[in-house]
Coordinates of C-alpha atoms in Angstrom, one line a residue:
X1129 CA 16.3 27.2 -34.7
X1130 CA 18.7 26.5 -31.9
X1131 CA 19.5 23.4 -30.2
X1132 CA 21.9 22.8 -27.3
X1133 CA 22.9 19.0 -26.2
X1134 CA 21.7 19.2 -22.2
X1135 CA 24.8 17.3 -21.2
X1136 CA 23.9 17.9 -17.5
X1137 CA 20.9 16.1 -17.6
X1138 CA 22.8 13.3 -18.0
X1139 CA 24.1 13.2 -14.3
X1140 CA 20.6 15.1 -13.6
X1141 CA 18.2 12.5 -14.9
X1142 CA 20.2 10.1 -16.3
X1143 CA 19.1 10.6 -20.2
X1144 CA 20.6 12.2 -22.9
X1145 CA 18.8 15.3 -23.3
X1146 CA 18.5 18.0 -26.1
X1147 CA 16.6 21.0 -25.8
X1148 CA 15.6 23.2 -28.7
X1149 CA 14.2 26.8 -28.7
X1150 CA 12.1 27.1 -32.4
X1151 CA 10.9 30.8 -33.5
X1152 CA 7.8 31.6 -36.1
X1153 CA 9.8 30.8 -38.8
X1154 CA 10.4 27.3 -38.5
X1155 CA 8.2 24.5 -39.4
X1156 CA 6.9 20.6 -38.2
X1157 CA 8.4 19.9 -40.5
X1158 CA 12.2 21.4 -40.4
X1159 CA 12.3 20.2 -36.5
X1160 CA 10.8 16.7 -37.6
X1161 CA 13.8 16.5 -40.0
X1162 CA 16.4 17.6 -37.2
X1163 CA 14.9 15.8 -34.6
X1164 CA 16.0 12.7 -36.9
X1165 CA 19.3 13.7 -36.7
X1166 CA 19.4 14.3 -32.2
X1167 CA 17.6 10.5 -32.2
X1168 CA 20.2 9.2 -34.3
X1169 CA 22.9 10.7 -32.3
X1170 CA 21.7 9.0 -29.0
X1171 CA 18.7 11.6 -27.7
X1172 CA 16.6 9.8 -25.3
X1173 CA 14.4 13.0 -23.9
X1174 CA 13.6 16.0 -26.0
X1175 CA 12.9 19.3 -25.0
X1176 CA 11.1 21.9 -27.5
X1177 CA 10.0 25.5 -26.8
X1178 CA 8.3 27.3 -28.9
X1179 CA 6.5 31.2 -29.2
X1180 CA 2.6 30.7 -28.0
X1181 CA 1.4 32.7 -30.9
X1182 CA 2.0 29.7 -33.3
X1183 CA -0.5 27.9 -34.4
X1184 CA 1.8 25.5 -37.5
X1185 CA 4.1 24.1 -34.0
X1186 CA 1.1 24.2 -31.5
X1187 CA -0.6 21.3 -33.5
X1188 CA 2.8 20.1 -35.3
X1189 CA 4.3 19.1 -32.2
X1190 CA 1.9 17.1 -30.9
X1191 CA 1.7 15.0 -34.1
X1192 CA 5.0 14.1 -34.1
X1193 CA 4.6 12.6 -30.5
X1194 CA 5.4 15.8 -28.0
X1195 CA 3.7 17.0 -24.9
X1196 CA 2.5 20.3 -23.9
X1197 CA 3.9 20.1 -20.4
X1198 CA 3.7 24.0 -19.3
X1199 CA 3.8 27.4 -20.6
X1200 CA 7.1 29.8 -19.7
X1201 CA 6.1 33.2 -18.6
X1202 CA 9.3 35.7 -19.0
X1203 CA 8.4 38.6 -16.3
X1204 CA 10.0 41.9 -14.6
X1205 CA 9.4 44.0 -12.0
X1206 CA 11.3 47.9 -12.1
X1207 CA 12.7 48.5 -9.1
X1208 CA 10.1 51.9 -9.1
X1209 CA 6.8 49.4 -9.9
X1210 CA 7.7 47.0 -7.0
X1211 CA 4.9 46.9 -4.7
X1212 CA 3.9 43.9 -2.7
X1213 CA 0.4 44.1 -2.1
X1214 CA -1.0 45.3 1.6
X1215 CA -3.2 41.9 1.9
X1216 CA 0.3 40.0 1.6
X1217 CA 2.6 42.5 3.5
X1218 CA 0.3 43.2 6.8
X1219 CA 1.4 39.3 7.4
X1220 CA 4.9 39.8 7.4
X1221 CA 5.7 39.2 10.9
X1222 CA 8.1 37.3 13.0
X1223 CA 10.4 36.5 9.8
X1224 CA 13.8 36.8 9.1
X1225 CA 16.2 36.5 5.8
X1226 CA 19.7 35.0 6.0
X1227 CA 22.0 34.7 3.8
X1228 CA 23.9 31.3 4.2
X1229 CA 27.4 30.9 3.1
X1230 CA 28.7 27.8 4.9
X1231 CA 28.8 24.3 3.3
X1232 CA 27.3 23.0 6.1
X1233 CA 24.4 24.9 5.9
X1234 CA 24.2 24.8 1.9
X1235 CA 24.1 20.3 2.1
X1236 CA 21.3 20.4 4.2
X1237 CA 19.4 22.4 1.8
X1238 CA 20.7 19.8 -0.9
X1239 CA 19.1 17.3 1.4
X1240 CA 15.9 19.2 1.7
X1241 CA 15.5 19.8 -2.4
X1242 CA 16.7 16.2 -2.8
X1243 CA 13.8 14.8 -0.4
X1244 CA 11.2 16.3 -3.3
X1245 CA 10.0 19.9 -2.7
X1246 CA 9.3 20.5 -5.9
X1247 CA 6.2 19.5 -7.6
X1248 CA 5.0 21.9 -10.3
X1249 CA 8.1 21.8 -13.2
X1250 CA 8.1 19.7 -16.1
X1251 CA 10.3 16.9 -14.6
X1252 CA 8.3 17.0 -11.7
X1253 CA 4.9 16.6 -13.1
X1254 CA 6.6 14.1 -15.7
X1255 CA 5.5 10.2 -14.4
X1256 CA 9.0 9.2 -17.1
X1257 CA 10.9 10.5 -14.1
X1258 CA 11.1 9.9 -10.2
X1259 CA 10.8 12.6 -7.6
X1260 CA 14.4 11.4 -6.4
X1261 CA 15.7 12.5 -9.8
X1262 CA 13.5 15.4 -9.9
X1263 CA 15.1 16.7 -6.4
X1264 CA 18.5 16.0 -7.7
X1265 CA 18.5 17.7 -10.7
X1266 CA 17.3 20.7 -8.7
X1267 CA 20.3 20.4 -5.8
X1268 CA 22.9 20.3 -8.8
X1269 CA 21.5 23.2 -10.7
X1270 CA 21.6 25.5 -7.0
X1271 CA 25.3 24.2 -6.6
X1272 CA 26.1 25.0 -10.0
X1273 CA 24.4 28.5 -9.2
X1274 CA 26.2 28.9 -6.4
X1275 CA 29.5 28.2 -7.7
X1276 CA 28.8 31.2 -10.4
X1277 CA 28.6 33.4 -7.6
X1278 CA 24.6 33.0 -7.1
X1279 CA 23.4 34.1 -3.5
X1280 CA 21.3 31.6 -1.4
X1281 CA 18.9 32.8 1.3
X1282 CA 17.2 30.7 3.8
X1283 CA 13.2 32.3 5.6
X1284 CA 13.2 32.0 9.1
X1285 CA 10.1 31.9 11.1
X1286 CA 12.2 32.4 14.8
X1287 CA 14.3 29.8 14.7
X1288 CA 13.0 27.5 11.7
X1289 CA 13.8 27.5 8.5
X1290 CA 10.7 27.6 6.6
X1291 CA 12.3 27.8 2.8
X1292 CA 14.8 29.0 0.6
X1293 CA 15.7 31.0 -2.5
X1294 CA 18.7 32.3 -4.9
X1295 CA 19.7 35.4 -6.3
X1296 CA 21.9 35.2 -9.1
X1297 CA 23.3 38.2 -11.2
X1298 CA 21.7 38.8 -15.0
X1299 CA 23.8 42.3 -15.2
X1300 CA 25.0 44.9 -13.9
X1301 CA 21.3 46.6 -13.8
X1302 CA 19.7 43.4 -12.9
X1303 CA 19.2 40.5 -11.0
X1304 CA 17.1 37.4 -11.2
X1305 CA 15.3 35.3 -8.3
X1306 CA 16.2 31.9 -10.2
X1307 CA 14.8 29.4 -7.7
X1308 CA 12.9 29.3 -4.4
X1309 CA 10.4 26.8 -2.7
X1310 CA 9.4 26.1 0.7
X1311 CA 10.4 23.1 2.8
X1312 CA 7.0 21.7 3.7
X1313 CA 4.3 23.6 2.0
X1314 CA 1.4 21.7 3.4
X1315 CA 2.4 22.4 6.9
X1316 CA 3.3 25.9 5.9
X1317 CA -0.1 26.6 4.1
X1318 CA -0.4 30.1 3.1
X1319 CA 3.6 30.9 3.9
X1320 CA 4.4 30.7 0.0
X1321 CA 2.8 35.0 -0.7
X1322 CA 5.3 35.9 2.0
X1323 CA 8.2 33.6 0.8
X1324 CA 8.0 35.6 -2.6
X1325 CA 7.8 38.7 -0.9
X1326 CA 10.6 38.2 0.8
X1327 CA 12.8 36.9 -2.0
X1328 CA 11.9 40.2 -4.0
X1329 CA 12.5 42.7 -0.9
X1330 CA 15.9 40.9 -1.0
X1331 CA 16.5 41.2 -5.0
X1332 CA 15.5 45.2 -4.4
X1333 CA 18.4 45.1 -1.8
X1334 CA 21.1 44.5 -4.3
X1335 CA 22.3 47.4 -6.1
X1336 CA 20.0 47.0 -9.7
X1337 CA 17.7 48.6 -11.4
X1338 CA 15.1 45.8 -12.1
X1339 CA 14.6 41.8 -11.2
X1340 CA 13.6 39.4 -14.3
X1341 CA 12.8 35.6 -13.7
X1342 CA 10.5 33.1 -15.6
X1343 CA 7.1 31.6 -14.0
X1344 CA 5.6 27.8 -15.1
X1345 CA 2.0 27.8 -16.0
X1346 CA 2.0 24.9 -13.5
X1347 CA 2.9 27.4 -10.8
X1348 CA 0.3 29.9 -11.1
X1349 CA -0.1 31.2 -7.7
X1350 CA 3.4 32.6 -8.1
X1351 CA 2.7 34.3 -11.3
X1352 CA -0.2 36.2 -9.3
X1353 CA 1.9 37.4 -6.4
X1354 CA 4.4 38.6 -9.5
X1355 CA 2.0 40.3 -11.2
X1356 CA 0.4 42.0 -7.9
X1357 CA 3.4 43.2 -7.3
X1358 CA 4.3 44.9 -10.0
X1359 CA 5.8 42.7 -12.8
X1360 CA 4.8 43.0 -16.4
X1361 CA 5.2 39.7 -18.3
X1362 CA 7.8 40.0 -21.6
X1363 CA 7.2 37.0 -23.6
X1364 CA 5.5 33.6 -23.3
X1365 CA 6.8 30.6 -24.4
X1366 CA 4.9 27.3 -24.4
X1367 CA 7.5 24.0 -23.7
X1368 CA 7.1 20.3 -25.3
X1369 CA 8.8 16.9 -24.3
X1370 CA 9.1 13.9 -25.7
X1371 CA 11.1 10.7 -24.8
X1372 CA 12.7 8.5 -27.1
X1373 CA 12.8 4.9 -26.4
X1374 CA 16.2 3.6 -25.6
X1375 CA 17.4 1.3 -28.6
X1376 CA 18.9 -2.0 -27.6
X1377 CA 22.6 -2.2 -28.1
X1378 CA 24.7 -4.8 -30.7
X1379 CA 23.5 -8.4 -29.2
X1380 CA 27.0 -10.4 -27.9
X1381 CA 28.9 -12.3 -30.4

């Protein structure tokens, strides 16, 4: 069991958050005991990740008030295995990729994200959070990645930006296309697979042997694109969340 105080979520979501990763050796009882300490410390939003094949946790965490919100797939594509299907590649016409380094371009992308373009992650689907909170969380995350030397790209159709993606370096052999999205999924329906093609193509233009990334089950279309392009699933985790009601402060004397 490993727990991290997710202090960044105070700025992102306005809550005290803790994230815990459990293993097959952990039990609902041992986590329940640890959870009491987190709540006593002021936890308001608890996130727990578990192995997929662990029935005790699968049934035990809901009994503690947790909701299973997504499955996380850890995927990898080796350079030698990368192959975008012709059914996608043949539509790659008139699209270009531009690296964005100017602060004005980055601020424009932050504003688009804050307007609410992410709809499938555990925060976006959670009725306890607003679209504005979810958008703010992603914009802040993007800014953090760029400060850590992540690379921000936009995909253009002609002169019109249709989406963005970010590539981060994991190690000397590995890159990670951490984040990507279409700006207007309804208007550009069908463009998603091409955005992923441009993302993966650009990853393998970097000096690397492979890419690794995570994909959530709420966005199964992305997993399909990746597996069709040569990805293997290296690991799978379940994600659970629980919201803890804020305790009222002491009455004024």
